[in-house]
Coordinates of C-alpha atoms and ligand atoms in Angstrom, one line a residue:
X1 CA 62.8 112.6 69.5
X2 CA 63.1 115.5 72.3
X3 CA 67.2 116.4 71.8
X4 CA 69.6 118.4 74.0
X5 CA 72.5 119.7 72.9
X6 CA 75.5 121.1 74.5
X7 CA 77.2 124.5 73.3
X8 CA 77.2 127.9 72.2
X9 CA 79.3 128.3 69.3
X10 CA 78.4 128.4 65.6
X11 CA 79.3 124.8 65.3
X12 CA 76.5 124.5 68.4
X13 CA 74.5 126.6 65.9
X14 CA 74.7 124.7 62.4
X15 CA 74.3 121.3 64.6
X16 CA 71.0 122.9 65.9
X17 CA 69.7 123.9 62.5
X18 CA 70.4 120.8 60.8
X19 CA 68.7 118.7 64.1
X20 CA 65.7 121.4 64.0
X21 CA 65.3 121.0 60.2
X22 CA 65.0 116.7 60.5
X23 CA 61.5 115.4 60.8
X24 CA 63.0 113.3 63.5
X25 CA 63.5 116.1 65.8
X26 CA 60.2 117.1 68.5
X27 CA 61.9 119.2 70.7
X28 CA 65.4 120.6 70.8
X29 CA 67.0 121.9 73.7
X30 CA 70.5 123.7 73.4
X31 CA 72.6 124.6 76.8
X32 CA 73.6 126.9 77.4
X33 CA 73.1 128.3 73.3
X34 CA 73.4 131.6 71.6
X35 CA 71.3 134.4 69.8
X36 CA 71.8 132.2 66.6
X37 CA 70.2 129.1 68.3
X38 CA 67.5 130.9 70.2
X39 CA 65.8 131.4 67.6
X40 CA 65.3 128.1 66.2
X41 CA 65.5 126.2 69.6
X42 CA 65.1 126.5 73.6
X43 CA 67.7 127.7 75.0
X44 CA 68.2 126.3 78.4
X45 CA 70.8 127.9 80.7
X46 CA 72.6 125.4 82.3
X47 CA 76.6 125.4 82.2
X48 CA 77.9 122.7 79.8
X49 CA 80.2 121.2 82.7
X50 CA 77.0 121.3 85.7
X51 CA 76.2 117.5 85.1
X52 CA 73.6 117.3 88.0
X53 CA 71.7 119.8 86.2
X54 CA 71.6 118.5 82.8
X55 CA 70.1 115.2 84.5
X56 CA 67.7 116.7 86.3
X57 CA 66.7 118.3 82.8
X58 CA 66.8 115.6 80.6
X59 CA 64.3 113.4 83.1
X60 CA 61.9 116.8 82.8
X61 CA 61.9 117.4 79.3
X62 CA 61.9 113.3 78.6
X63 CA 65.2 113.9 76.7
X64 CA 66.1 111.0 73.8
X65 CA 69.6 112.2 73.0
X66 CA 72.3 114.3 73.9
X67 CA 74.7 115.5 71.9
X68 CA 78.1 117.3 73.2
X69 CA 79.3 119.9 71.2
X70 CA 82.7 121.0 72.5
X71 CA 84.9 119.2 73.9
X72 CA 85.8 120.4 77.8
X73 CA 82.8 118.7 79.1
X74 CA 83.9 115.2 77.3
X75 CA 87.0 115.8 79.0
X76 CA 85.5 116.5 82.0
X77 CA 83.5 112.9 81.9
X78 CA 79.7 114.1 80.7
X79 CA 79.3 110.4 79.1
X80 CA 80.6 108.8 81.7
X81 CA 78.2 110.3 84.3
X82 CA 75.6 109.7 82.4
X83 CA 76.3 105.9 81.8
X84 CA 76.8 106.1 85.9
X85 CA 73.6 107.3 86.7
X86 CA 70.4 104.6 87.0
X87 CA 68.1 106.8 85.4
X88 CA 70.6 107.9 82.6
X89 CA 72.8 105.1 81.7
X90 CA 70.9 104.2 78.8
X91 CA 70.5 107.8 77.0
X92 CA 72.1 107.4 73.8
X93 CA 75.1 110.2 74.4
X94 CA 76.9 111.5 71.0
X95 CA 80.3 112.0 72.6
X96 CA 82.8 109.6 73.7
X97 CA 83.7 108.8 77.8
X98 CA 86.6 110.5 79.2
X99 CA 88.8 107.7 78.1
X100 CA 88.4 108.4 74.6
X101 CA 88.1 112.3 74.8
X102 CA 91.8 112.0 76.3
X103 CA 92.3 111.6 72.8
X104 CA 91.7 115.8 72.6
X105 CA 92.6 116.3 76.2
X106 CA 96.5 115.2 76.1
X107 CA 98.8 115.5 73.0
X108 CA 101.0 112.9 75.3
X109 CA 98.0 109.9 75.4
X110 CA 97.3 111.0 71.8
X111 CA 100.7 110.5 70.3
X112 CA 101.8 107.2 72.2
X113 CA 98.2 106.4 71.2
X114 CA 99.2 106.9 66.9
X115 CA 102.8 105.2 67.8
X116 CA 101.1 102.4 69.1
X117 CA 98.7 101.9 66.5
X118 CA 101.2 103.2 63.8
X119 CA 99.6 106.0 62.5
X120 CA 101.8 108.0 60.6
X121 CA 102.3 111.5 63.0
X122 CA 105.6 113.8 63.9
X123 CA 108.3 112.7 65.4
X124 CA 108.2 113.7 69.1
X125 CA 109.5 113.2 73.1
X126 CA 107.4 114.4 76.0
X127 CA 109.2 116.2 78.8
X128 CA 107.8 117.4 82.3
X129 CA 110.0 119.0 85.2
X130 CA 111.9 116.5 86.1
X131 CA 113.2 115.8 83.0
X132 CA 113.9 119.5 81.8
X133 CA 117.7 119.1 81.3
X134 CA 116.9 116.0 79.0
X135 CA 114.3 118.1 77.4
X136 CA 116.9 121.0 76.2
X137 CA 119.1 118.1 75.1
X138 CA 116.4 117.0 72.9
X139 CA 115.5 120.3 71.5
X140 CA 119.1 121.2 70.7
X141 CA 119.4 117.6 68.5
X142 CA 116.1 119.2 66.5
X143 CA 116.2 120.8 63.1
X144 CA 114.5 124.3 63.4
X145 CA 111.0 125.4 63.1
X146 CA 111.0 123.1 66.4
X147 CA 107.1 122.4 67.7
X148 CA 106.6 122.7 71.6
X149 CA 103.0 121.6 72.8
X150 CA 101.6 121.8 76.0
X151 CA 100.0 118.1 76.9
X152 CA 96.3 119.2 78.4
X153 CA 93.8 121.4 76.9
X154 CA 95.1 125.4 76.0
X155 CA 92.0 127.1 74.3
X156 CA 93.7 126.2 70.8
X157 CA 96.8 128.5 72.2
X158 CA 98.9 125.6 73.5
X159 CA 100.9 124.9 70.1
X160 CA 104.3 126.6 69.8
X161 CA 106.3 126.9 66.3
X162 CA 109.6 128.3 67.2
X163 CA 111.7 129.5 64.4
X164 CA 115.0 129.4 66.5
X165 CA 117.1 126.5 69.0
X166 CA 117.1 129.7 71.5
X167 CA 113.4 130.6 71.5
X168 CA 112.6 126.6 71.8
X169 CA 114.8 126.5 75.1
X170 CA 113.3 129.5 76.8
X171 CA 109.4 128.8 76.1
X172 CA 110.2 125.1 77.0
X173 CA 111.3 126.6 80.0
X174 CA 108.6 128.6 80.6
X175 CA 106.0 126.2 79.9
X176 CA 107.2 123.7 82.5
X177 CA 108.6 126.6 85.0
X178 CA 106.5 129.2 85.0
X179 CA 103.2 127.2 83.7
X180 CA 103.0 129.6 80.8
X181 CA 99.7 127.6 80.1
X182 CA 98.6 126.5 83.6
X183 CA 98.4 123.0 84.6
X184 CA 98.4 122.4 80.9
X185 CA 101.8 122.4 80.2
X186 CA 102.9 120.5 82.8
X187 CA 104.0 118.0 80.4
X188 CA 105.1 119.4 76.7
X189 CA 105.5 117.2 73.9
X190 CA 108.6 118.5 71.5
X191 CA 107.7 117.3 67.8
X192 CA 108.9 117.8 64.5
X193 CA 107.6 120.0 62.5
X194 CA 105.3 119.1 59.0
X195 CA 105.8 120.9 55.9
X196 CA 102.9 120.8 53.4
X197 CA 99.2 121.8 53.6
X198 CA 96.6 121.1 56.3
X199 CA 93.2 119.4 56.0
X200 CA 90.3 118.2 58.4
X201 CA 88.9 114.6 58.4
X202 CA 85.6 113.9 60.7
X203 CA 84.6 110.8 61.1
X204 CA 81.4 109.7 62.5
X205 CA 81.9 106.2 64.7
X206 CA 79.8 103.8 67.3
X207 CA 83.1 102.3 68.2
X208 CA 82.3 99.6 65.6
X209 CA 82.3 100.8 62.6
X210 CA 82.8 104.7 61.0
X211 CA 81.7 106.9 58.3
X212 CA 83.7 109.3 57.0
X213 CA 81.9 112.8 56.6
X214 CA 82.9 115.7 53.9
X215 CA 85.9 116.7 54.4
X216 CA 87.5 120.9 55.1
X217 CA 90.0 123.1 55.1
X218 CA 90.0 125.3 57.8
X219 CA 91.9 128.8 58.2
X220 CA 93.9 129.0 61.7
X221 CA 95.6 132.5 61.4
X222 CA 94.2 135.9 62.0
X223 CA 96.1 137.5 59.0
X224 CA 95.2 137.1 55.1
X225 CA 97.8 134.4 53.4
X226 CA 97.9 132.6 57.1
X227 CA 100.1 134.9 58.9
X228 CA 99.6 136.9 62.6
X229 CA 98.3 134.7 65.6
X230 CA 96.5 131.5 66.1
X231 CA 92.8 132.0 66.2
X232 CA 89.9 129.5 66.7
X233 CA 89.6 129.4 62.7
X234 CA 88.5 132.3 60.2
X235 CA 86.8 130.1 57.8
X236 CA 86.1 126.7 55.7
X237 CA 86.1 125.5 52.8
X238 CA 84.3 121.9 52.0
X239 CA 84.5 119.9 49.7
X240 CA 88.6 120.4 49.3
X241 CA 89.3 119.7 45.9
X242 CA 93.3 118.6 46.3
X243 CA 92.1 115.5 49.0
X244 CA 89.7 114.3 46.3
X245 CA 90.6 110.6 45.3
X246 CA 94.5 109.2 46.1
X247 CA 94.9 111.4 49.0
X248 CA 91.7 110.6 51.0
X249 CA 91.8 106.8 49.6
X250 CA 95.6 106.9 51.8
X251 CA 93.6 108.9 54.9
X252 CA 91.1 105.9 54.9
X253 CA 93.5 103.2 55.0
X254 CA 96.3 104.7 56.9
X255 CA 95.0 107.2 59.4
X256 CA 91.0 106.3 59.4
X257 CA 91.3 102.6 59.3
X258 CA 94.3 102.1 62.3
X259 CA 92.7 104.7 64.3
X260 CA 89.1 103.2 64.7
X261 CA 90.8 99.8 65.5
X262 CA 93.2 101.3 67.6
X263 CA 90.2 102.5 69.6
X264 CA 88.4 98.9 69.7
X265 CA 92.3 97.9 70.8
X266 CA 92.1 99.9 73.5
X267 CA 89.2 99.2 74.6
X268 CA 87.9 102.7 74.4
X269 CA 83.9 102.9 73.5
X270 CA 84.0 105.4 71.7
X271 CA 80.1 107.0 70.4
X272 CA 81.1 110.3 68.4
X273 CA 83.1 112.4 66.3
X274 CA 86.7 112.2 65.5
X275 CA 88.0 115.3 63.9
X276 CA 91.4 114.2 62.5
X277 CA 93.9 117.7 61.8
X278 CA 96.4 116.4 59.1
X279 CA 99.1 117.6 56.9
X280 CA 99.3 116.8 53.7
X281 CA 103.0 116.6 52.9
X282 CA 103.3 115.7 49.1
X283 CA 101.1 113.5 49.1
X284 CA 101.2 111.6 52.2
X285 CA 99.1 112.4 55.2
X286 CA 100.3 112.8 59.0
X287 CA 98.1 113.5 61.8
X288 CA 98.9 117.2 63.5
X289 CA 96.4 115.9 65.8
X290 CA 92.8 114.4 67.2
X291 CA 89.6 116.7 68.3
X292 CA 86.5 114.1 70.1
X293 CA 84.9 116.8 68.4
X294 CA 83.4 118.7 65.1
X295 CA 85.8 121.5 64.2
X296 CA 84.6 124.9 64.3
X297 CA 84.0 126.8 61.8
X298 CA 84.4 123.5 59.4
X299 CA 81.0 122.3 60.8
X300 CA 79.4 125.0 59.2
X301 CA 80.8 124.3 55.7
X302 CA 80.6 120.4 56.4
X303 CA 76.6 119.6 57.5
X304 CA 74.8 121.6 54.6
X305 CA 76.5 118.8 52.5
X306 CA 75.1 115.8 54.7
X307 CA 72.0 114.9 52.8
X308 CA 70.8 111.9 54.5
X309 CA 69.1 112.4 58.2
X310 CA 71.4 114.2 60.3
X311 CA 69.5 113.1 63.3
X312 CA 69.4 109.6 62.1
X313 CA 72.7 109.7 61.9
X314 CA 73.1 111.0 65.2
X315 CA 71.3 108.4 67.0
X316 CA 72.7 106.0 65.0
X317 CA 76.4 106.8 66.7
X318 CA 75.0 107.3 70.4
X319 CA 73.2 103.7 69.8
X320 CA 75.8 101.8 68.4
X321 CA 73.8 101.4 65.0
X322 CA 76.0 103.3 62.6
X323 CA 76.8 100.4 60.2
X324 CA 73.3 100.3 58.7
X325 CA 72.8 104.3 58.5
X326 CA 73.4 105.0 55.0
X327 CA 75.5 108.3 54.3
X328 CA 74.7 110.7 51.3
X329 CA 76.5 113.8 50.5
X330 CA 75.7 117.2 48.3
X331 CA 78.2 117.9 45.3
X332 CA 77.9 121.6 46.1
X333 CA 80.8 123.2 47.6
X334 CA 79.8 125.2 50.6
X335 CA 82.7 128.3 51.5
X336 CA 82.5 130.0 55.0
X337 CA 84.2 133.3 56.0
X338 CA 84.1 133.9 60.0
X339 CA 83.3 137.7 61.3
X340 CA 85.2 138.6 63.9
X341 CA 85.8 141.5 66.4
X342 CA 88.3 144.0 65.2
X343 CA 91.7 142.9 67.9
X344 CA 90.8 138.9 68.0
X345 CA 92.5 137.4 69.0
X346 CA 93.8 139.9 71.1
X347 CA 91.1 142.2 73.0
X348 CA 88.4 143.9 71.4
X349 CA 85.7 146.0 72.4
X350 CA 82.2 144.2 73.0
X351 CA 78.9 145.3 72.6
X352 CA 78.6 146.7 69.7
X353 CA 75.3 146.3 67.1
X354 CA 75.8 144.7 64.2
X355 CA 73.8 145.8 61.6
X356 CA 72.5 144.1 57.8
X357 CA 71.8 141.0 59.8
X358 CA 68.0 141.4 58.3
X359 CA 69.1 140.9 54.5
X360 CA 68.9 137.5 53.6
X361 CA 70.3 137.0 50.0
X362 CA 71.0 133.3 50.0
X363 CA 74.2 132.3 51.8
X364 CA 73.3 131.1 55.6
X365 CA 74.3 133.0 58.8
X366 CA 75.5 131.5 62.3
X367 CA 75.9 132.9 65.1
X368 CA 79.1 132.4 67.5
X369 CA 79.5 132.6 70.7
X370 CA 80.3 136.1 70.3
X371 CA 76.6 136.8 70.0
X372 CA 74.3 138.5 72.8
X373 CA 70.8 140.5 72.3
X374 CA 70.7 143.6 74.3
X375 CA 68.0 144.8 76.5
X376 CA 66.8 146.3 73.5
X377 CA 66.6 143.0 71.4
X378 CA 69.2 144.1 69.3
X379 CA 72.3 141.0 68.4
X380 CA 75.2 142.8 69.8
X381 CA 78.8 142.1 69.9
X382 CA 80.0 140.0 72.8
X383 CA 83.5 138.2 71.8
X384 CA 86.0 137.8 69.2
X385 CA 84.4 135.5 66.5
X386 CA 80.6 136.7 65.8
X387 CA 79.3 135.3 62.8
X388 CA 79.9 132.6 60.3
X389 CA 78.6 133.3 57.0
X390 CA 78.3 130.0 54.9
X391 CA 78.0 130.5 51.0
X392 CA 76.9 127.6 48.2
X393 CA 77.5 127.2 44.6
X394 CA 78.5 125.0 41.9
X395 CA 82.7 125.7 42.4
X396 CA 84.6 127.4 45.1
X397 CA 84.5 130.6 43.4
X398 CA 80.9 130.7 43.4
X399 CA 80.2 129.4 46.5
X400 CA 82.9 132.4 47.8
X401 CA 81.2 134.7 45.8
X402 CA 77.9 133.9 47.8
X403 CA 79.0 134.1 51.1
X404 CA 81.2 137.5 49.9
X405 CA 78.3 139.4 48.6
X406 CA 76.6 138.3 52.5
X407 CA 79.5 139.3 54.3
X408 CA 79.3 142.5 52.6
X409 CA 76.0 143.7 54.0
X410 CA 76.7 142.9 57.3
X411 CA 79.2 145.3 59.4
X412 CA 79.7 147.4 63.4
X413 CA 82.4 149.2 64.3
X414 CA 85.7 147.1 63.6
X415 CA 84.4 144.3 61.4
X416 CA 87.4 142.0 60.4
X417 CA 87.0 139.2 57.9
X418 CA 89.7 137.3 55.9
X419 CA 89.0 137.9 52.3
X420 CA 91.2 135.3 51.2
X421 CA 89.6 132.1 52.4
X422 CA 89.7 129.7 49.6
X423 CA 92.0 131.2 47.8
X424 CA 95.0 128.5 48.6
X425 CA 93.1 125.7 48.1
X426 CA 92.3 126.9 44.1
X427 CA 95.8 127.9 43.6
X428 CA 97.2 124.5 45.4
X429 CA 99.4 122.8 42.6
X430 CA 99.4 125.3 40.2
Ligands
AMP1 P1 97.1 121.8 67.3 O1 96.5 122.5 68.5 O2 97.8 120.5 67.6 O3 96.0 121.7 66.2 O4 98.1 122.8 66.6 C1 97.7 124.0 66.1 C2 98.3 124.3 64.8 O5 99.7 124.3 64.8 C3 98.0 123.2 63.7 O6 96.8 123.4 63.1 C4 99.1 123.4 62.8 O7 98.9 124.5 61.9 C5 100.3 123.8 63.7 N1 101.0 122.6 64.0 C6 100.9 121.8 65.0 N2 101.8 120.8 65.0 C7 102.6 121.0 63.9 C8 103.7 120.3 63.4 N3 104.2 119.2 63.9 N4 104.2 120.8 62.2 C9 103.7 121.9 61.7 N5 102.7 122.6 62.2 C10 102.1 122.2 63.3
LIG2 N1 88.7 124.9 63.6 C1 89.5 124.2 64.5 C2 88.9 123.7 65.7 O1 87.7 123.6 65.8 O2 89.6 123.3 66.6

């Protein structure tokens, strides 16, 4: 099969490696890519959201599948142009239509979508302009932390936890006011906030039926013990030992189960990935919220762990075959730390060269999007998260050790790294 994928970001990078290493795979294309997936695949420079373009190269290069990484251009309707056109509508797409990827692209349409289909989720009310004065009402009947979202897609930044009734009023203010996230936040959604700890589900669907892939904890916060800003996540840690058993068991039935028929409700087609953020509140799980997506950086702690034929699978979701495919997992637990540039999430300097990249002592290495190569060839700094370095072992402290001793060779100027990644999940419970 000849293969294009869309993205640049390590998750775009352990997707291509994964697809590169199946005998399945002839040619793989990624658009636009990175350093990390150049050197395994073509990269083809064509903007993820240029949908002309990517048709005119997939009837070139005699494309068989294409798989969307992120999610703006499922938002944006890349399925669904595809299923327009005559000479496209019967590609096998991994990625849901626009329907479906509303799902990720407003919290609104996701949580009428869990009340409907009773899925256990915050309590919440969605506000716009015109209903501001009823919106302050609402806030001032909450119990504090209160949780203000914008309703469209923020870059991850769109989720507010506001310790106070006061600062609640004024952001909600500013959201729908002074569109303190663009046309985002033209509609917030006010929620109660969870207590507990948070896990990712992805689930691999056709619409029909679903399997449900390992499972991650992922590390949102720039600071060590998750404190400082939101980032795009610092690191991974798969398999998570306190989901084992009762807990995912009551994910499957409660939350896995009433989403995928909630879907075929709907009647949403949905061909691809459903990454489910939950909280784990003693015990029982509520969903923070839906991605139509893989999580990044879980994906790079999740697919080293999917033993059966990734690109089987794959094809299997984008042709509606998924109940025969037959999923096999690794035991080993597989720990990734994310290198970032020294300010992320702020501003930080770009351009820098990172050196130790050479050594290669075991644990696996992705590139972000924060990767470029120089006019000299040299991989240079060129965002805020750089590298993903996944470690394996027998436990979590083994597998952390692994990706540690990696981290450890490889520096520039202003390196930052959590060195705590893990570390909750073995002291959960005690
Ligand atoms: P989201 O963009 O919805 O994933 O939210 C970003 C992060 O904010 C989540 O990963 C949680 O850490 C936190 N968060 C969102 N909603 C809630 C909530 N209702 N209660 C507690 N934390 C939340
Ligand atoms: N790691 C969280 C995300 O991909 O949204």
């Amino acid at each position: 099969m000849n293969i294009l994928l869309l993205g640049s970001g390590g998750r775009e990078h352990a997707f291509a490696y994964k697809i590169a290493n199946s005998p399945k795979c002839d040619r793989l294309y990624v658009a636009p890519g990175n350093a990390g997936t150049a050197s395994i695949a073509t990269n083809v420079s064509i903007g993820i959201t240029d949908f002309p373009a990517l048709k005119d190269f997939i009837l070139a290069n005699a494309i068989d599948l294409v798989v969307v990484g992120p999610e703006e251009p499922l938002v944006k309707g890349v399925a669904d142009y595809f299923a327009s056109q005559e000479e496209t509508k019967a590609l096998p797409v991994v990625g849901p239509k626009q329907k479906g990827a509303t799902l990720e692209g407003s919290k609104d349409f996701s949580k009428q979508f869990m009340q409907r289909h009773q899925v256990p989720t915050a309590a919440s009310a969605t506000f716009t302009k015109d209903t501001i004065d009823e919106g302050l009402a609402f806030i001032r009947a909450q119990q504090v932390p209160v949780v203000l979202k914008a309703d469209g897609l923020a870059a991850g930044k769109g989720v507010l936890i506001c310790e106070t009734i006061e600062d609640a009023e004024s952001s909600f203010k500013e959201m729908l006011l002074e569109s303190k996230f663009g046309a985002a936040s033209e509609k917030v959604v006010i929620e109660e906030f969870l207590s507990g700890i948070e896990l990712s589900v992805f689930v691999a669907t056709d619409g029909k039926s679903y399997k449900i892939l390992p499972e991650a904890k992922d590390y949102k916060r720039i600071g060590e013990k998750d404190t400082g800003l939101n980032t795009g996540g610092m690191g991974a840690v798969s398999p998570v030992p306190f989901a084992k058993g009762a807990f995912l068991k009551k994910v499957e039935e409660k939350v896995v189960k009433p989403t995928i028929e909630g879907l075929k409700k709907d009647e949403i087609d949905y061909k691809g990935f459903i990454f489910i953020g939950l909280m784990n509140d003693n015990g029982e799980p509520y969903v923070i919220e839906y991605n139509v997506r893989m999580g990044d950086p879980e994906t790079q702690a999740v697919l080293p762990r999917i033993k059966s034929d990734f690109v089987d699978l794959l094809y299997a979701m984008g042709t509606g075959t998924l109940e025969d495919y037959d999923l096999e997992l690794e035991d080993f637990t597989a720990t990734t730390i994310v290198m970032v540039a020294g300010g992320y999430p702020g501003s930080y300097p770009k351009g820098d060269a990172i050196s130790g990249l050479e050594n290669e002592d075991g644990a696996s290495l992705t590139f972000h999007a924060g990767t470029t190569t120089n006019p000299q060839g040299d991989v240079v700094t060129n965002g805020g998260r750089i590298l993903g370095i996944t470690g394996k072992g027998n436990s979590i402290e083994e597998a952390l050790s692994n990706a540690y001793s990696r981290v450890n060779e490889i520096s520039w100027k202003d390196v930052y790294f959590r060195k705590d990644i893990g570390q909750d999940v073995l002291n959960y419970g005690k």
